[in-house]
Coordinates of C-alpha atoms in Angstrom, one line a residue:
M1 CA 59.8 138.0 80.6
V2 CA 59.9 141.2 78.7
L3 CA 57.2 143.3 77.1
Q4 CA 57.7 144.6 73.6
P5 CA 55.0 146.2 71.4
A6 CA 52.2 145.3 73.8
A7 CA 53.7 147.5 76.6
T8 CA 51.2 150.4 76.2
A9 CA 48.1 148.2 76.5
L10 CA 49.6 146.5 79.6
A11 CA 50.8 149.6 81.4
S12 CA 48.2 149.4 84.2
L13 CA 49.2 145.8 84.9
L14 CA 53.0 146.3 85.3
L15 CA 54.9 147.5 88.3
A16 CA 57.7 150.0 87.9
L17 CA 61.2 148.6 87.4
P18 CA 63.0 148.8 90.8
V19 CA 65.8 151.3 90.1
A20 CA 66.5 152.8 93.4
V21 CA 70.0 152.2 94.8
P22 CA 70.4 150.5 98.2
A23 CA 71.5 152.6 101.1
G24 CA 75.2 153.4 101.2
S25 CA 75.6 154.0 97.5
D26 CA 76.6 157.4 96.1
A27 CA 75.3 156.5 92.6
A28 CA 72.3 158.3 91.1
P29 CA 69.3 156.2 90.6
A30 CA 67.7 155.8 87.1
P31 CA 64.3 157.5 86.6
S32 CA 61.3 155.3 87.4
L33 CA 59.5 153.9 84.3
R34 CA 56.0 154.3 85.7
A35 CA 54.2 154.5 89.0
A36 CA 52.8 151.1 90.2
S37 CA 49.1 151.0 90.1
A38 CA 47.0 149.3 92.8
A39 CA 45.5 147.0 90.1
G40 CA 48.9 146.0 88.9
Q41 CA 50.1 145.2 92.4
S42 CA 47.0 143.1 93.0
A43 CA 47.5 141.1 89.8
A44 CA 51.2 140.5 90.6
L45 CA 50.4 139.1 94.0
A46 CA 47.8 136.7 92.6
G47 CA 50.7 134.5 91.2
P48 CA 54.2 134.8 89.8
P49 CA 54.0 137.0 86.7
G50 CA 54.6 135.0 83.6
A51 CA 55.2 136.0 80.0
P52 CA 53.4 139.1 78.8
P53 CA 50.4 138.5 76.5
G54 CA 51.6 137.9 72.9
V55 CA 55.0 136.6 73.8
C56 CA 53.9 133.0 74.4
P57 CA 50.5 132.3 72.8
T58 CA 48.1 130.5 75.1
G59 CA 46.4 127.2 74.2
T60 CA 49.3 126.2 71.9
G61 CA 50.5 122.7 71.9
Y62 CA 54.2 122.5 71.1
G63 CA 56.1 119.6 69.6
P64 CA 59.8 118.8 69.8
P65 CA 61.7 122.1 69.8
L66 CA 64.6 120.9 67.7
P67 CA 64.4 119.8 64.0
S68 CA 66.7 116.9 65.1
T69 CA 68.6 115.9 68.2
S70 CA 71.8 117.3 66.7
V71 CA 71.5 120.7 65.0
T72 CA 74.2 123.0 63.6
A73 CA 73.8 126.8 63.8
T74 CA 74.9 129.0 60.9
K75 CA 77.6 131.6 61.4
I76 CA 76.4 135.1 60.6
R77 CA 79.7 136.9 61.3
G78 CA 82.9 136.2 63.2
G79 CA 86.0 138.2 64.1
F80 CA 84.7 139.8 67.3
A81 CA 86.7 139.9 70.5
F82 CA 84.4 138.0 72.9
L83 CA 80.6 138.1 72.5
E84 CA 78.0 137.8 75.3
G85 CA 74.5 138.7 76.3
P86 CA 72.4 138.8 73.2
V87 CA 68.9 140.4 73.4
W88 CA 66.3 140.9 70.6
I89 CA 64.6 144.2 70.4
A90 CA 61.3 143.2 68.7
D91 CA 59.7 146.5 67.9
R92 CA 62.9 147.8 66.4
G93 CA 63.9 144.6 64.6
Y94 CA 67.5 144.2 65.8
L95 CA 69.7 142.2 68.1
L96 CA 72.0 143.8 70.7
F97 CA 75.0 142.0 72.2
S98 CA 78.1 142.7 74.3
D99 CA 81.6 142.5 72.8
M100 CA 84.3 142.4 75.5
A101 CA 87.9 143.2 74.8
A102 CA 91.0 142.2 76.6
P103 CA 91.5 143.6 80.1
T104 CA 93.3 146.9 80.4
G105 CA 94.7 149.3 83.0
S106 CA 95.9 148.8 86.5
E107 CA 92.6 147.4 87.5
Y108 CA 92.7 144.8 84.7
V109 CA 89.0 145.4 83.7
Q110 CA 87.6 144.3 80.3
P111 CA 86.2 147.2 78.1
S112 CA 82.9 146.3 76.5
T113 CA 81.0 147.6 73.5
I114 CA 77.3 146.9 72.8
R115 CA 77.0 146.0 69.1
R116 CA 73.9 145.8 67.0
F117 CA 72.9 143.3 64.3
T118 CA 70.1 144.3 62.0
P119 CA 69.0 141.3 59.8
P120 CA 69.9 140.2 57.3
A121 CA 73.5 141.4 57.4
T122 CA 74.1 144.9 59.0
F123 CA 76.4 145.3 62.0
D124 CA 77.2 148.5 63.7
T125 CA 78.2 149.9 67.1
F126 CA 75.2 150.7 69.3
L127 CA 77.1 151.9 72.4
G128 CA 80.8 152.2 73.1
N129 CA 82.3 151.9 76.6
A130 CA 79.2 150.2 77.9
G131 CA 81.0 148.0 80.4
S132 CA 78.4 145.3 79.8
N133 CA 78.1 141.5 79.8
G134 CA 74.6 140.0 80.0
L135 CA 71.7 142.1 78.6
A136 CA 67.9 142.1 79.1
L137 CA 65.0 144.6 78.8
T138 CA 62.8 146.6 81.0
P139 CA 59.1 145.5 81.0
D140 CA 58.2 148.4 78.6
G141 CA 60.9 147.4 76.2
Q142 CA 62.5 150.9 76.2
Q143 CA 65.6 150.3 78.2
L144 CA 68.3 147.7 78.4
V145 CA 69.1 146.2 81.7
A146 CA 72.8 145.3 81.7
A147 CA 75.1 143.4 84.0
T148 CA 77.9 146.0 84.0
H149 CA 81.3 144.9 85.3
D150 CA 82.9 148.3 84.6
Q151 CA 81.1 149.8 87.6
R152 CA 80.4 146.5 89.4
S153 CA 76.7 147.2 89.1
V154 CA 73.5 146.5 87.2
S155 CA 72.6 149.4 84.9
T156 CA 70.0 150.6 82.6
Y157 CA 70.6 152.2 79.1
R158 CA 67.7 154.0 77.4
L159 CA 67.4 152.7 73.8
D160 CA 66.6 156.2 72.5
T161 CA 69.1 158.4 74.3
L162 CA 71.6 155.8 75.7
A163 CA 71.3 157.6 79.1
R164 CA 72.6 155.3 81.8
G165 CA 70.9 154.6 85.2
V166 CA 71.5 152.3 88.1
V167 CA 69.4 149.3 89.2
A168 CA 71.8 148.0 91.8
G169 CA 75.0 149.7 92.9
N170 CA 76.0 147.6 95.9
Y171 CA 74.8 145.1 98.5
Q172 CA 74.6 146.4 102.1
G173 CA 77.3 149.0 101.1
R174 CA 79.7 146.5 99.7
A175 CA 80.7 146.5 96.0
F176 CA 79.6 143.5 93.9
N177 CA 82.3 141.3 92.3
S178 CA 81.4 141.7 88.6
P179 CA 77.7 141.3 87.7
N180 CA 77.5 138.8 84.8
D181 CA 74.0 138.0 83.6
V182 CA 70.5 139.3 84.3
A183 CA 66.9 138.3 84.0
V184 CA 63.9 140.6 84.3
R185 CA 60.4 139.4 85.4
S186 CA 57.4 141.0 83.6
D187 CA 56.6 143.1 86.7
G188 CA 60.2 144.5 86.8
V189 CA 61.8 142.3 89.5
V190 CA 65.4 141.8 88.5
Y191 CA 67.6 138.8 89.1
F192 CA 71.4 138.7 88.4
T193 CA 74.5 136.7 89.0
D194 CA 77.7 138.0 90.5
P195 CA 80.8 135.8 89.8
N196 CA 84.2 137.3 89.9
F197 CA 85.2 136.7 86.3
Q198 CA 85.6 140.4 85.4
R199 CA 86.5 141.8 88.8
G200 CA 90.1 142.1 87.7
N201 CA 92.5 143.6 90.3
R202 CA 89.8 145.5 92.2
P203 CA 89.3 144.6 95.9
D204 CA 87.1 141.7 96.9
Q205 CA 84.3 143.2 99.0
M206 CA 82.2 140.0 99.0
S207 CA 84.5 138.0 101.3
G208 CA 85.2 135.4 98.6
R209 CA 81.5 134.7 97.9
T210 CA 80.0 134.6 94.5
S211 CA 76.2 135.1 94.6
V212 CA 72.8 135.5 93.0
F213 CA 70.8 138.6 93.9
R214 CA 67.3 140.0 93.4
V215 CA 66.2 143.6 93.1
S216 CA 62.6 144.4 94.0
N217 CA 61.1 147.8 94.8
G218 CA 64.6 149.3 94.8
Q219 CA 65.9 146.9 97.4
V220 CA 68.7 144.4 96.7
S221 CA 68.2 141.0 98.4
L222 CA 70.4 137.9 98.5
V223 CA 69.1 134.8 96.7
D224 CA 72.1 132.5 97.3
D225 CA 75.7 133.1 98.2
A226 CA 76.8 129.4 98.2
L227 CA 77.2 128.9 94.5
R228 CA 80.7 128.7 92.9
Q229 CA 80.8 131.2 90.0
P230 CA 77.1 131.6 89.2
N231 CA 76.9 132.5 85.5
G232 CA 73.8 132.4 83.3
I233 CA 70.3 133.1 84.7
A234 CA 66.8 132.7 83.2
L235 CA 63.2 132.6 84.2
S236 CA 60.5 130.0 83.1
P237 CA 57.6 131.2 81.0
D238 CA 55.2 131.0 83.9
G239 CA 57.5 133.0 86.1
A240 CA 57.6 130.2 88.7
T241 CA 61.1 128.9 88.3
L242 CA 64.5 130.6 88.3
Y243 CA 67.4 128.8 86.6
V244 CA 71.1 129.5 87.4
G245 CA 74.1 127.9 85.9
A246 CA 76.9 127.4 88.4
Y247 CA 80.0 127.4 86.2
G248 CA 82.4 126.4 89.0
E249 CA 80.2 123.4 89.9
N250 CA 79.2 122.2 86.4
K251 CA 75.5 122.3 87.4
I252 CA 72.4 124.1 86.6
Y253 CA 70.2 124.8 89.6
K254 CA 66.6 125.8 89.9
Y255 CA 64.6 127.8 92.5
A256 CA 60.9 128.0 93.0
V257 CA 59.8 131.7 92.6
Q258 CA 57.1 133.1 94.9
P259 CA 54.6 135.8 93.8
D260 CA 56.6 138.5 95.6
G261 CA 59.8 137.5 93.7
S262 CA 61.4 135.7 96.7
T263 CA 62.8 132.2 96.0
G264 CA 62.8 128.8 97.7
T265 CA 65.7 126.4 98.4
R266 CA 67.7 125.5 95.3
S267 CA 67.7 122.0 93.8
V268 CA 69.8 120.5 90.9
F269 CA 68.1 120.8 87.5
V270 CA 70.9 119.0 85.6
N271 CA 74.4 117.9 86.2
Y272 CA 76.1 119.6 83.3
V273 CA 79.2 119.0 81.1
G274 CA 81.5 121.6 79.7
G275 CA 80.9 124.6 82.0
P276 CA 77.5 126.2 81.9
D277 CA 77.4 129.8 80.7
G278 CA 74.3 131.7 79.5
G279 CA 70.8 130.3 78.9
T280 CA 67.3 131.0 77.8
I281 CA 63.9 129.3 77.8
D282 CA 61.3 128.7 75.1
C283 CA 57.5 129.0 75.4
A284 CA 57.1 125.3 76.1
G285 CA 59.5 125.7 79.1
N286 CA 62.4 123.9 77.4
V287 CA 65.8 125.1 78.7
Y288 CA 68.7 126.1 76.4
W289 CA 72.1 126.3 78.1
T290 CA 75.4 127.1 76.5
S291 CA 78.7 125.3 77.3
G292 CA 82.0 127.0 77.1
G293 CA 84.0 123.8 77.0
D294 CA 82.3 121.9 74.2
G295 CA 80.9 124.7 72.1
L296 CA 77.3 123.4 72.3
V297 CA 73.9 124.6 73.4
H298 CA 72.4 121.8 75.5
V299 CA 68.6 121.6 75.3
Y300 CA 66.5 120.2 78.1
S301 CA 62.8 119.6 78.7
P302 CA 61.3 121.3 81.8
T303 CA 61.9 118.0 83.7
G304 CA 65.6 118.0 82.9
S305 CA 65.7 115.4 80.2
Q306 CA 68.2 116.2 77.5
L307 CA 66.4 116.7 74.1
G308 CA 69.5 117.4 71.9
T309 CA 72.3 119.9 71.2
I310 CA 73.0 122.8 68.9
R311 CA 76.5 123.3 67.7
S312 CA 78.0 126.6 66.8
G313 CA 81.7 127.5 67.4
V314 CA 84.3 124.8 68.3
S315 CA 84.5 126.2 71.8
G316 CA 83.6 129.2 73.9
T317 CA 79.8 129.2 73.4
T318 CA 78.6 131.9 75.8
N319 CA 75.0 132.8 75.5
V320 CA 71.7 132.5 73.5
A321 CA 68.5 134.6 72.8
F322 CA 65.4 134.0 70.8
G323 CA 64.5 136.6 68.2
G324 CA 63.2 137.3 64.7
S325 CA 59.7 138.3 63.7
D326 CA 58.2 135.1 65.1
R327 CA 60.8 134.5 67.9
R328 CA 61.7 131.1 66.5
T329 CA 65.3 132.1 65.6
L330 CA 67.8 131.3 68.2
F331 CA 70.8 133.6 68.2
V332 CA 74.0 132.1 69.7
T333 CA 77.3 133.9 70.7
S334 CA 80.2 131.5 70.3
G335 CA 83.9 131.1 69.4
R336 CA 87.4 131.6 70.5
T337 CA 88.7 134.9 71.9
N338 CA 89.3 137.4 69.1
D339 CA 87.3 135.2 66.7
S340 CA 84.0 135.2 68.5
G341 CA 81.0 135.0 66.3
L342 CA 77.2 135.4 66.1
Y343 CA 75.3 132.4 64.9
S344 CA 71.6 131.6 64.3
V345 CA 69.4 128.6 63.9
R346 CA 65.6 128.2 63.2
L347 CA 63.7 126.2 65.8
N348 CA 60.2 124.8 66.1
V349 CA 59.1 126.6 69.3
P350 CA 59.2 130.4 69.9
G351 CA 60.9 131.8 73.0
Y352 CA 61.9 134.8 75.0
P353 CA 64.1 137.4 73.4
Y354 CA 66.9 136.8 76.0

């Protein structure tokens, strides 16, 4: 889903990230990453873009992803406010994640800081006042793509300068609720969820709907506005399936993805337990989804059969991301408010970094 060190070699095969803001917004767009080449567009239209070369090796037969059906992750550090949205930055060797504090002010909005973990044990602040929840990366690996509830938008942050840009500022002139999580296809198409968890006291401009959106070529399109509190979102390694956890329905849905990024009718992937939060997918297509209620990461095969669970905090498990030098370390954000922690566990199958 994201391109790390191989970005330069693949430049001619990747489309520019769609960063133009829809009509009606007064926000300034982020600068384009690169011009789309005719060859790149042709390759993208041949089939849904999958993982960039090197992320998921071809011709590899994978066995069971978990060492056993019940695995316990190790706490790296606790004591944070409320952690979310981990993403591994491979060419720099660190993990970024959001730390959301208690709501403040008349609008009752949660401040958020992006923190950094550099293995084995170094933590520092990467960006204060980020306003972020879920995090991903642009195809060239040089910018974060962040679901930012502070401005009710999807934003970019350059890793080198921390300059902020806008991917999506509104839908048909109406403010989003509070974008929560984001997934980026390897050609730059962005998918994100928009529940109302961090909307606070700001006006509802979505008429009570909580939705899933797509951004392609600078245009924001509706994927689905009939889900109750869509939360985590992830793409399969072949780029052909989009998964969304509907927290308010206790289900994980899936959508077929077309080469142009559009999606088909949703179907139920699994009926969940515990309230589905964030998720990720490994290179074999196994699905890892966190549960706020029981503190587990539930692991499913691509067909929806449960393969096992990973335990971290007692409750409040919020999100997951693969990382480490071989992408076989699963990082988990989990724990009670004001004692939220970062955990990790070694797995048998590599995966995407968010």
